[in-house]
């Protein structure tokens, strides 16, 4: 079973910074090739793409965070450095793992494209 666990959320004033982390863990997971990404979700706006690091290290950002957020990755951990935060960044930040190629985790085969999600970490930015 793959576990995806986020941390680092909290409350901050506008203009401040936060650094989120997400760790994916499972037996032999490091033998798999997968991308990791951040999304954020609010009750009104729904789920929004934030940033992704593919298994080949290609990085992409959503338009609303370009230039303010920086993503990085170390094997099975992805980080999101968030600077110049504004109240509009308030959301539940959720980590996603997506298999690039099929991979076996124990006795379970995960096809390419399999998506695994964490529970999220709340970020609240006050004005």
C-alpha positions as MATLAB code, in Angstrom:
seq = 'XXXXXXXXXXXXXXXXXXXXXXXXXXXXXXXXXXXXXXXXXXXXXXXXXXXXXXXXXXXXXXXXXXXXXXXXXXXXXXXXXXXXXXXXXXXXXXXXXXXXXXXXXXXXXXXXXXXXXXXXXXXXXXX';
ca = [
       0.000    0.000    0.000;
       1.327    3.434   -0.958;
       0.984    6.145    1.647;
       1.019    9.800    0.624;
       1.403   12.186    3.555;
       1.570   15.970    3.428;
       2.881   18.334    6.086;
       3.877   21.959    6.585;
       0.568   23.740    6.316;
      -0.502   26.435    8.718;
      -1.633   30.010    9.090;
       0.381   32.927    7.805;
      -0.147   36.597    7.043;
      -0.252   37.930    3.529;
       3.224   38.318    2.102;
       4.561   35.475    4.181;
       5.989   32.109    3.217;
       5.398   28.455    3.914;
       7.113   25.263    2.847;
       5.060   22.142    2.293;
       6.360   18.595    2.141;
       4.844   15.394    0.852;
       6.303   11.947    1.350;
       5.215    8.907   -0.627;
       6.116    5.631    1.008;
       5.699    1.937    0.193;
       7.941   -1.126   -0.048;
      10.182   -0.833   -3.107;
       8.482    2.401   -4.202;
      11.848    3.851   -5.158;
      12.021    1.207   -7.918;
       8.943    2.741   -9.553;
       8.859    5.740  -11.857;
       6.210    8.274  -10.977;
       5.432   11.935  -11.030;
       4.485   13.929   -7.972;
       2.294   16.994   -7.916;
       0.568   19.543   -5.751;
      -3.052   20.532   -6.152;
      -5.139   22.791   -4.000;
      -8.810   22.701   -3.237;
     -11.401   25.083   -1.833;
     -15.162   24.618   -1.457;
     -15.855   27.395   -3.930;
     -13.147   26.960   -6.569;
     -12.801   23.193   -6.503;
      -9.473   21.527   -7.274;
      -6.727   23.541   -8.955;
      -3.381   22.379  -10.297;
      -0.409   23.977   -8.518;
       2.779   22.268   -9.645;
       4.216   18.969  -10.824;
       7.567   17.224  -11.042;
       7.491   14.389  -13.558;
       9.564   11.249  -13.249;
      11.963   12.746  -15.816;
      12.270   15.887  -13.629;
      10.258   18.149  -15.902;
       8.555   20.819  -13.788;
       5.346   22.664  -14.512;
       3.390   25.312  -12.602;
      -0.145   26.558  -12.597;
      -0.595   30.105  -13.866;
      -1.732   31.464  -10.525;
       1.450   30.432   -8.684;
       4.077   30.931  -11.384;
       6.918   33.072  -10.060;
       5.860   32.795   -6.406;
       6.006   29.080   -5.711;
       8.969   26.775   -6.230;
       8.681   23.016   -6.344;
      11.478   20.537   -5.763;
      11.750   16.819   -5.360;
      14.051   14.286   -3.763;
      13.128   10.774   -4.867;
       9.859   10.066   -3.052;
       9.456   13.487   -1.418;
       8.151   16.635   -3.039;
       8.416   20.115   -1.562;
       6.563   23.309   -2.301;
       8.138   26.581   -1.262;
       5.420   29.209   -1.266;
       6.397   32.876   -1.144;
       4.436   36.118   -1.375;
       1.334   34.365   -0.152;
      -2.018   36.075   -0.513;
      -5.467   35.247    0.894;
      -6.314   33.781   -2.507;
      -3.798   31.022   -1.781;
      -5.875   29.800    1.138;
      -6.784   26.184    0.400;
      -6.247   22.574    1.265;
      -3.033   21.566   -0.483;
      -3.116   17.976   -1.660;
      -0.282   15.822   -2.942;
      -0.664   13.452   -5.869;
       1.475   10.539   -7.006;
       0.924    9.372  -10.572;
       2.591    6.289  -12.001;
       4.576    6.921  -15.170;
       5.026    3.222  -15.867;
       3.345    0.148  -14.408;
       4.852   -0.875  -11.109;
       4.388   -3.608   -8.550;
       3.936   -2.612   -4.925;
       3.956   -5.883   -3.035;
       1.344   -8.036   -4.738;
      -0.490   -5.073   -6.212;
       0.186   -3.949   -9.767;
      -0.276   -0.229  -10.333;
      -0.897    0.537  -14.016;
       0.612    3.619  -15.607;
      -1.569    6.615  -14.869;
      -2.623    5.324  -11.468;
      -3.225    8.316   -9.206;
      -2.716    8.215   -5.450;
      -3.719   11.122   -3.239;
      -2.877   12.329    0.226;
      -5.322   13.777    2.735;
      -4.021   17.318    2.337;
      -2.573   20.034    4.529;
      -4.441   23.267    5.165;
      -2.897   26.624    4.280;
      -4.636   29.751    5.531;
      -3.423   33.214    4.549;
      -4.876   36.210    6.363;
      -4.862   39.767    5.070;
];
